[in-house]
Short mmCIF file of C-alpha atoms and ligand atoms in Angstrom, two decimals:
data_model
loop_
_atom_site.label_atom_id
_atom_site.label_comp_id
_atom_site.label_asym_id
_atom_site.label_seq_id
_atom_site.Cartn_x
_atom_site.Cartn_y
_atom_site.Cartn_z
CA UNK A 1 0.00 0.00 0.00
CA UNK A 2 1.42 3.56 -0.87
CA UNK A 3 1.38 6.59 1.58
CA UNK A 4 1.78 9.90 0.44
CA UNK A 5 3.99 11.89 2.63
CA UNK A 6 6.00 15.03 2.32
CA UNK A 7 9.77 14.62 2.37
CA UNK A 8 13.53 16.35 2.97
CA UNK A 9 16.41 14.47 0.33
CA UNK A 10 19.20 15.59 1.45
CA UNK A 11 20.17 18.00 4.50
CA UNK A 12 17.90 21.10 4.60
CA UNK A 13 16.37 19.76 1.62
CA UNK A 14 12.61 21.64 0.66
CA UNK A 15 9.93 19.06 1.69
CA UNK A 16 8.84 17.31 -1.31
CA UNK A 17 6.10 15.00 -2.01
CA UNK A 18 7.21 11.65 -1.68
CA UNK A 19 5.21 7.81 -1.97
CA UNK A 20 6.23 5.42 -0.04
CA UNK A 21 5.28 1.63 0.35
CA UNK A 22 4.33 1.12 3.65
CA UNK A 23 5.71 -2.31 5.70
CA UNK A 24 2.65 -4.64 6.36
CA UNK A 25 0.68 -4.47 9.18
CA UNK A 26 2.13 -6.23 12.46
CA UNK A 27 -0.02 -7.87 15.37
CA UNK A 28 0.43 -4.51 17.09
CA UNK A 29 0.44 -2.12 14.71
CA UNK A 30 -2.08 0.24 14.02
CA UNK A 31 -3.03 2.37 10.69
CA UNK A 32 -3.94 5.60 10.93
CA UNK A 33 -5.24 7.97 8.50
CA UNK A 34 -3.38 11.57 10.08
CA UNK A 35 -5.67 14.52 10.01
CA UNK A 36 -3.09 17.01 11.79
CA UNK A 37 0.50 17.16 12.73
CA UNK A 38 1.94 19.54 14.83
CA UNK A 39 5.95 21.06 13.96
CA UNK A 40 8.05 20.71 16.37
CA UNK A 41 11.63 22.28 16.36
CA UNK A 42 13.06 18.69 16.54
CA UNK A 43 11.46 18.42 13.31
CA UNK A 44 13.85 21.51 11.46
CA UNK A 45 16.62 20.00 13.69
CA UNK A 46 16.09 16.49 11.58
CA UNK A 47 15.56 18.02 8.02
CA UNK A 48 18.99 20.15 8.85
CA UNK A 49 20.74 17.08 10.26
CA UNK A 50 21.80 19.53 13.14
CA UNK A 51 21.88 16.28 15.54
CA UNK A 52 23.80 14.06 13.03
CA UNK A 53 21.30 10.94 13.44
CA UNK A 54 18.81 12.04 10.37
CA UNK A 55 18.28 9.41 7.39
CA UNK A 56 16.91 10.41 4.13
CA UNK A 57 14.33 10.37 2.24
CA UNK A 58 13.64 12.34 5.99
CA UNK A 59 9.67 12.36 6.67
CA UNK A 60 9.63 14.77 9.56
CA UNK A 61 6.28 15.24 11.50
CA UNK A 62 5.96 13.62 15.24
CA UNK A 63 2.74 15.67 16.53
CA UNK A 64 0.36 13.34 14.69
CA UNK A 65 -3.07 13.24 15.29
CA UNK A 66 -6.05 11.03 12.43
CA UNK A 67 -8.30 8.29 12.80
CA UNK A 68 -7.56 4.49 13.04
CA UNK A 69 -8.55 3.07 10.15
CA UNK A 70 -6.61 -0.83 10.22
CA UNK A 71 -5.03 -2.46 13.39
CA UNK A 72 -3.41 -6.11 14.28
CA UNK A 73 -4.86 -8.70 15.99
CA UNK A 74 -2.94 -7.53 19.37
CA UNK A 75 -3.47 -3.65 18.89
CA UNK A 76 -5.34 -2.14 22.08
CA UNK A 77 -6.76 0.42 19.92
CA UNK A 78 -10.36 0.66 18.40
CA UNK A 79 -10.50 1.00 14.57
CA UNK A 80 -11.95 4.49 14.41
CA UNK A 81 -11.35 6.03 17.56
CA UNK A 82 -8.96 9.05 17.43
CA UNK A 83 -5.62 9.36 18.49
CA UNK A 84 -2.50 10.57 18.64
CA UNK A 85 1.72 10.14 18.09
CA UNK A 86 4.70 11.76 19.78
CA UNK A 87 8.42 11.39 19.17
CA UNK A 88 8.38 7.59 19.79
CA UNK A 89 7.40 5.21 17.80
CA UNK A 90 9.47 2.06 19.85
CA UNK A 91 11.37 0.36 22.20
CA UNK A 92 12.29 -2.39 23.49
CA UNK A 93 9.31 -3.46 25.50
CA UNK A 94 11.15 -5.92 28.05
CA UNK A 95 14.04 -3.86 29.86
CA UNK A 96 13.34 -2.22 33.87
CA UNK A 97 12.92 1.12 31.85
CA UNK A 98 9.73 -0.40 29.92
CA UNK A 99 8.46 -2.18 32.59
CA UNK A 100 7.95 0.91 34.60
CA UNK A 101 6.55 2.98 32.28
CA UNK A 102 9.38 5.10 31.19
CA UNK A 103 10.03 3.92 27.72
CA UNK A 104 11.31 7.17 27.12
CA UNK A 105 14.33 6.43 28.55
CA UNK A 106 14.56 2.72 26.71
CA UNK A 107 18.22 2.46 25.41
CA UNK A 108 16.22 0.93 22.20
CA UNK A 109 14.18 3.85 22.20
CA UNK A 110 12.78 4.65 18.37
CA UNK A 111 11.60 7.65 16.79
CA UNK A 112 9.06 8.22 14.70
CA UNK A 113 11.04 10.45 12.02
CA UNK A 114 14.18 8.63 11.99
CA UNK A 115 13.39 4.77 12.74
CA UNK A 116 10.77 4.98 10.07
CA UNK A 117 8.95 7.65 8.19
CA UNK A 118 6.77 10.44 9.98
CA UNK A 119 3.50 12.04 9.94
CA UNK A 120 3.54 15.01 7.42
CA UNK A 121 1.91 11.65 5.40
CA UNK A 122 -1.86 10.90 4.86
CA UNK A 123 -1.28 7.78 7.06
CA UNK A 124 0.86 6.03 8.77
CA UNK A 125 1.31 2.48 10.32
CA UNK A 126 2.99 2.41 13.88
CA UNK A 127 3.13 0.37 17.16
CA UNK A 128 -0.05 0.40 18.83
CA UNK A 129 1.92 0.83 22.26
CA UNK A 130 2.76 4.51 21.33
CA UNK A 131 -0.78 5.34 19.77
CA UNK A 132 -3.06 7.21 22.45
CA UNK A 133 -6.66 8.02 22.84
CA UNK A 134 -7.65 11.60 22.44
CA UNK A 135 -9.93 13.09 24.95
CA UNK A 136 -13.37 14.58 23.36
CA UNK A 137 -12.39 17.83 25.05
CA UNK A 138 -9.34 18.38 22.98
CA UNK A 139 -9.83 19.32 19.51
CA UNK A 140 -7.69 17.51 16.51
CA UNK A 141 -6.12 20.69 15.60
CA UNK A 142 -4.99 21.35 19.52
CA UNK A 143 -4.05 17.25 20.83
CA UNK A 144 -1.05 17.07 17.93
CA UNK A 145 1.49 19.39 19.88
CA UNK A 146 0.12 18.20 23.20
CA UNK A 147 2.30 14.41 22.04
CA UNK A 148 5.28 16.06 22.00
CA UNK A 149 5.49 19.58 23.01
CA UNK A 150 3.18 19.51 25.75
CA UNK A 151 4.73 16.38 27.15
CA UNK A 152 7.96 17.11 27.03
CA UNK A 153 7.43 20.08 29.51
CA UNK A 154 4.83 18.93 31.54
CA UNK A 155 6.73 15.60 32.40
CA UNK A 156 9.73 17.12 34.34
CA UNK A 157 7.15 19.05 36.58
CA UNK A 158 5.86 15.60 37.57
CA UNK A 159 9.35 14.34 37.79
CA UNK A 160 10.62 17.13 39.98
CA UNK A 161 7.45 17.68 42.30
CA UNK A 162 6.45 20.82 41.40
CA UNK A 163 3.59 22.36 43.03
CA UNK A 164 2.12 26.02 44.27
CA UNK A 165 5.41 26.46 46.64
CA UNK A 166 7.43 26.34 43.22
CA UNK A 167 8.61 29.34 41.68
CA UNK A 168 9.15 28.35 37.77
CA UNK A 169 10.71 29.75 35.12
CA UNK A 170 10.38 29.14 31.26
CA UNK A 171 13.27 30.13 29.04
CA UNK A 172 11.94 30.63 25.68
CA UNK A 173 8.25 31.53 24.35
CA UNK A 174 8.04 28.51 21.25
CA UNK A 175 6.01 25.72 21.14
CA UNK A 176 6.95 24.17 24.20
CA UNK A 177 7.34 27.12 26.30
CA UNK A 178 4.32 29.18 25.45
CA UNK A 179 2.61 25.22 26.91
CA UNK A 180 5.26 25.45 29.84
CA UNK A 181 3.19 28.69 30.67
CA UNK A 182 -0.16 27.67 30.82
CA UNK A 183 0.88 24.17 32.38
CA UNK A 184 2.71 26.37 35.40
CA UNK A 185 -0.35 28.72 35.77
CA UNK A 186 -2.63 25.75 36.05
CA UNK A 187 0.04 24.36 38.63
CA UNK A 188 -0.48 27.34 40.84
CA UNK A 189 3.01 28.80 40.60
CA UNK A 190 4.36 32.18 40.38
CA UNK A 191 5.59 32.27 36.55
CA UNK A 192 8.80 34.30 34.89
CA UNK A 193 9.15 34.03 31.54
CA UNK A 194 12.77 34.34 29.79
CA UNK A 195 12.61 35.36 26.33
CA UNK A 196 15.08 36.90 23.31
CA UNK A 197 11.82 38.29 22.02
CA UNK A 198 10.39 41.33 23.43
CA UNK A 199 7.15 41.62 21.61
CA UNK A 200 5.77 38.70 23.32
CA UNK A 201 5.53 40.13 26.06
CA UNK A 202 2.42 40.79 26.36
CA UNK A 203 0.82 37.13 24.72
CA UNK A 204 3.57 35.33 27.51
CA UNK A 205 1.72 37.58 30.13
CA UNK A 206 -1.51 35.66 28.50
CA UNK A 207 -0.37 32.07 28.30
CA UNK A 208 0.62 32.16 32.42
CA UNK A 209 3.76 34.57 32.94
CA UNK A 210 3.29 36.87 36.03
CA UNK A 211 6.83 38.10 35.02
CA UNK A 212 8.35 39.10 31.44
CA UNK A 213 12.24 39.00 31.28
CA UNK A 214 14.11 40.02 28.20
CA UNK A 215 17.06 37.06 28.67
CA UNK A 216 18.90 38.82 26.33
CA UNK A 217 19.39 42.09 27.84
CA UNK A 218 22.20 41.96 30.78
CA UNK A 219 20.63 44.53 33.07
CA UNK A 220 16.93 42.67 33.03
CA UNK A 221 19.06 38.89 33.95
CA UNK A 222 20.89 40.64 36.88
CA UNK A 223 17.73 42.10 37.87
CA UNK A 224 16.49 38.42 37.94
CA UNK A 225 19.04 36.90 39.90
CA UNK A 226 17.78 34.32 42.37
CA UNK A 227 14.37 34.43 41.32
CA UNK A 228 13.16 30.82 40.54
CA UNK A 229 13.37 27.68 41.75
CA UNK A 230 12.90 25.40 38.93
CA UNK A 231 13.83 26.84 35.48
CA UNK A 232 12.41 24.79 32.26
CA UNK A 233 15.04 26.09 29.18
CA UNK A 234 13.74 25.46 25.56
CA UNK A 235 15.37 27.61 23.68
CA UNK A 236 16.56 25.83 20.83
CA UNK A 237 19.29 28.34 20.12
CA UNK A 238 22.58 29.33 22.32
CA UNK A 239 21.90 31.48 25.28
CA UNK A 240 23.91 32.94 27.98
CA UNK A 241 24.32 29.97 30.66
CA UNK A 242 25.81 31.67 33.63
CA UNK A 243 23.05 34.29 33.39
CA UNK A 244 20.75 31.63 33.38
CA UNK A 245 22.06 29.47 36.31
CA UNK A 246 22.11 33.27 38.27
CA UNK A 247 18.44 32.90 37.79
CA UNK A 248 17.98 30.01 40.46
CA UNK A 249 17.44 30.29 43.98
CA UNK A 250 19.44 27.65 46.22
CA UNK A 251 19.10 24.33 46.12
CA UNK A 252 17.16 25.02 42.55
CA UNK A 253 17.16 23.22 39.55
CA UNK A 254 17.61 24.14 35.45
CA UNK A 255 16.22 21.45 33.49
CA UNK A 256 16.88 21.41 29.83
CA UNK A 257 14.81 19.89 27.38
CA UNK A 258 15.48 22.35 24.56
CA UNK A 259 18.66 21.42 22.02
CA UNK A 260 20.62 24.97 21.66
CA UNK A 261 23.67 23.84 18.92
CA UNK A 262 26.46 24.15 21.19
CA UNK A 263 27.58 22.45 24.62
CA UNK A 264 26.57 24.10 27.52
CA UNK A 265 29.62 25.40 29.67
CA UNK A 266 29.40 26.63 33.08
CA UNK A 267 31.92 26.97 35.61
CA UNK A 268 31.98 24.51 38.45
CA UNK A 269 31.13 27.43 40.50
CA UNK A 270 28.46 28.29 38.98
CA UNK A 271 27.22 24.56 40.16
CA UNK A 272 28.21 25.10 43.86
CA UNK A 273 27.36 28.51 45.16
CA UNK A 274 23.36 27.74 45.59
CA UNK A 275 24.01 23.74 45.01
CA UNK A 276 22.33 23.82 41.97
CA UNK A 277 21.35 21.06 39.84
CA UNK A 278 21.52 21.09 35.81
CA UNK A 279 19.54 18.35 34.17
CA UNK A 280 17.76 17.27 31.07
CA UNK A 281 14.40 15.55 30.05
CA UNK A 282 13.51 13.76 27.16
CA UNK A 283 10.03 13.91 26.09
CA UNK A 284 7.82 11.14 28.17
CA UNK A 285 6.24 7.96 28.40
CA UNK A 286 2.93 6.82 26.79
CA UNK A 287 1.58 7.43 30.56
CA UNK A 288 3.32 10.61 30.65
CA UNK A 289 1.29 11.59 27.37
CA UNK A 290 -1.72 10.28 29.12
CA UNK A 291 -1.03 12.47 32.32
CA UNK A 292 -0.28 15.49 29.62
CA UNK A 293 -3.75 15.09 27.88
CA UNK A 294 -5.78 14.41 30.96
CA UNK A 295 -4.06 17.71 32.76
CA UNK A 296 -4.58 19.77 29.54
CA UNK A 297 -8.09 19.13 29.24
CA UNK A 298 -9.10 19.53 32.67
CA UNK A 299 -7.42 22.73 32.86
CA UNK A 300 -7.56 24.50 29.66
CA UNK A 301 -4.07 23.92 28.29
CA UNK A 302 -4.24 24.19 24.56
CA UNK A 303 -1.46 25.18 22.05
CA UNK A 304 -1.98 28.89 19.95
CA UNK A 305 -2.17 27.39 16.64
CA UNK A 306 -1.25 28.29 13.15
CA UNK A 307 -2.78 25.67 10.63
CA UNK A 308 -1.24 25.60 7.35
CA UNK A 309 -2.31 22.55 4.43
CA UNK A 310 -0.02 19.66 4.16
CA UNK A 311 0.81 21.00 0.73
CA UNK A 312 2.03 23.93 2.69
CA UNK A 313 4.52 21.78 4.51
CA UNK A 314 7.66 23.41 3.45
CA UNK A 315 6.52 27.01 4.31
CA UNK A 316 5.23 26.36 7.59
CA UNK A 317 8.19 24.64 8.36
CA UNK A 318 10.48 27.91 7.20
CA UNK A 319 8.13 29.28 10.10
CA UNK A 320 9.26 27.27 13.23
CA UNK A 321 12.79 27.33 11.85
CA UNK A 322 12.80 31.00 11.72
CA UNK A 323 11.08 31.87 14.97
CA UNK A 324 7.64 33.42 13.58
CA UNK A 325 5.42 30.97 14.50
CA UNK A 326 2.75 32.28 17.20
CA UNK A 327 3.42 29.81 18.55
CA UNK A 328 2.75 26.08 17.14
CA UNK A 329 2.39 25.55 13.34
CA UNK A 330 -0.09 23.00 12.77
CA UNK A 331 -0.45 21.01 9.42
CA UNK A 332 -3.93 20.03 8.63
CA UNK A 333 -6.98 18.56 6.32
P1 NAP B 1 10.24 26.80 18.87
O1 NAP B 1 8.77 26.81 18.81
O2 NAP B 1 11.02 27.21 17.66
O3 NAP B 1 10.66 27.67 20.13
C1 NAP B 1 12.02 27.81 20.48
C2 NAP B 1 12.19 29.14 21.18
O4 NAP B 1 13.59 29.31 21.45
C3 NAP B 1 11.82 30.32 20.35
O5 NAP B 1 10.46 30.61 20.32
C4 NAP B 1 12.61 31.42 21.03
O6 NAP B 1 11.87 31.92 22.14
C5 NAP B 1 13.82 30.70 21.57
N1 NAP B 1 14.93 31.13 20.74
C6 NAP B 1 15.06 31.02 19.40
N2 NAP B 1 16.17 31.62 18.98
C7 NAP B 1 16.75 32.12 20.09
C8 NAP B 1 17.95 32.85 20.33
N3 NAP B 1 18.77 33.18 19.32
N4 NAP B 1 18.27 33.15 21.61
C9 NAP B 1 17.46 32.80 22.61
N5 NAP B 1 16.31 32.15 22.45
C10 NAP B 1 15.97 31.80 21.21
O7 NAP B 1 10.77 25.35 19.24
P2 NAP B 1 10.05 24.20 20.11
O8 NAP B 1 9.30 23.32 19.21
O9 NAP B 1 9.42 24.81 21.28
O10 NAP B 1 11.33 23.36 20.57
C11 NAP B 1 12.29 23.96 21.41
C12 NAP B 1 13.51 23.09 21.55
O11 NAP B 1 13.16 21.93 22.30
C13 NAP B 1 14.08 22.58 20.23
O12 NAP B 1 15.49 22.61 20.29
C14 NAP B 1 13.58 21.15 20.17
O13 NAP B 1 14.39 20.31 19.39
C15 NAP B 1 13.62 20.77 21.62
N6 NAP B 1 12.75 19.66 22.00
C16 NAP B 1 13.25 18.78 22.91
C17 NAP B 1 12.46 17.75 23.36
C18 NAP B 1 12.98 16.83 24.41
O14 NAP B 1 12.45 15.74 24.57
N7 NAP B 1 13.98 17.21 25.17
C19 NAP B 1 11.17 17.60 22.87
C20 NAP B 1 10.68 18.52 21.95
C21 NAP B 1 11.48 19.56 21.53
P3 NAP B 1 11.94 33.49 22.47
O15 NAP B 1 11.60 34.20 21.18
O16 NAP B 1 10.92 33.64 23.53
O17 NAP B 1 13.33 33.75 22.93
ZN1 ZN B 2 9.06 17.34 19.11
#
């Protein structure tokens, strides 16, 4: 059977259309005819090879929301119901990591733009492990960026116990940060955002921030100096560590889930005075994308969307790579 997807060729390549014969349809595998697909940055990372792990033909698209149309005989999925795909698309399904519901963190952990083609398609067939019920509250053009965006911020707030006692901070107003707002409000928690941009000011104010810092202006980060306790970065460009780090309050902790292009270099210092703690996050289980939906509906967390046609798929990409989307480019039909 041939899908019709959009594809990179070669590094940075335009998206094309491209056909593809699909693999048959294992026990627990499950077809799904995609309606939506939200762009992630990950997904202009992969078409510009910046991570050195992209394969091409390179189908990007890992926000993917449709209707299941075929499924195997050991699929826990209902032909028709709707649903939704992250980043993952595998893993190993036996090791302590699976077992206790962090597959995210499988060492034989697949994704779903490089271990196989993605969802700027009109279907795709994919382990029925990582395919997830929609709630009714969520509309198809909202759940796609929930899979992966939403996820990957709201899981480290599980992870590291935040609650109303938490002051947060979110470095960057994208797709995952302008989420990272509205999850914090809905947490409770006294909210700074960080951001190069000044003009969103006033829409971060919107999405959850009780405080607007410009991160790139030295005066404004000194003025913000021990301020948070728990600071979410996903910027996916370079910024100015130390400054950063300066943010925290003692004891507090920078988690980074965005992929800036260079390492990140701090003095040891930097690490001691306050006893801070610099970690990363990597999207989240199936049950953390079950935790992410169920949170978002009950409180209101939905991405600002921009839809654009799947033809379109090359233009609204351009968007998210250059930093004008406001603030999730969604492809739909
Ligand atoms: P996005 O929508 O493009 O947002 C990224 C934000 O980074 C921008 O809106 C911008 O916010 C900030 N930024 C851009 N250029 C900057 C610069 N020169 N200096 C400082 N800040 C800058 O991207 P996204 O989809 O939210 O993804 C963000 C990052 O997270 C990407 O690197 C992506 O690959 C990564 N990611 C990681 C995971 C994971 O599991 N760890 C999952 C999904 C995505 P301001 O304009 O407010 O500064
Ligand atoms: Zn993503």
């Amino acid at each position: 059977m041939s899908f019709n997807a959009y594809a990179a060729r070669e590094r940075g390549g335009a998206l094309e259309p491209f056909d593809y014969d699909a693999d048959p349809l294992g026990a627990d595998d499950v077809e799904i005819e995609i309606t939506h697909c939200g762009i992630c940055h990950s997904d202009v990372h992969l078409v510009d090879d910046d991570w050195g792990i992209s394969r091409y033909p390179l189908v990007p698209g890992h926000e993917i929301v449709g209707v299941v149309k075929a499924k195997g005989d050991d699929a826990e999925v209902e032909i028709g119901a709707r649903v939704g795909v992250g980043w993952q698309r595998g893993s190993c399904g036996e090791c302590e990591w699976c077992e206790r519901d962090e597959e995210n963190v499988c060492p034989d952990m697949r994704a779903t733009c490089v271990d196989g083609y993605g969802g700027f398609a009109d279907r795709i067939r994919i382990d029925g492990r990582f395919v997830l019920p929609i709630p009714e509250r969520i509309s198809s053009e909202a759940a796609g960026p929930l899979f992966c965006g939403g996820v990957t911020v709201f899981a480290p707030a599980l992870r590291w116990m935040i609650d109303a006692k938490t002051k947060v901070g979110v470095v960057g107003v994208g797709g995952l940060g302008h989420l990272a707002l509205q999850f914090s409000r809905a947490m409770g928690c006294e909210t700074t955002a960080f951001s190069s941009t000044p003009a969103k000011e006033e829409e971060a104010r919107g999405f959850g921030a009780d405080r607007f810092v410009v991160s790139t202006d030295a005066g404004e980060m000194k003025s913000a100096r021990n301020l948070v306790d728990f600071l979410l970065v996903t910027a996916s460009a370079d910024i100015d560590w130390r400054a950063h780090l300066a943010a925290l309050r003692p004891n507090g902790v920078m988690c980074v889930v965005g992929a800036p292009p260079s390492p990140i270099c701090l003095p040891a210092g930097a690490y001691h005075v306050g006893q801070k703690t610099v970690t990363g996050s990597a999207i989240g289980s199936p049950r953390a994308i079950r935790e992410t939906l169920q949170f978002a509906a009950d409180h209101g967390v939905r991405p600002q969307t921009e839809l654009y046609p799947f033809e379109e798929a090359d233009r609204a990409l351009a968007r998210t790579r250059a930093n004008e989307a406001r603030y999730r480019v969604v492809l739909g039909r």
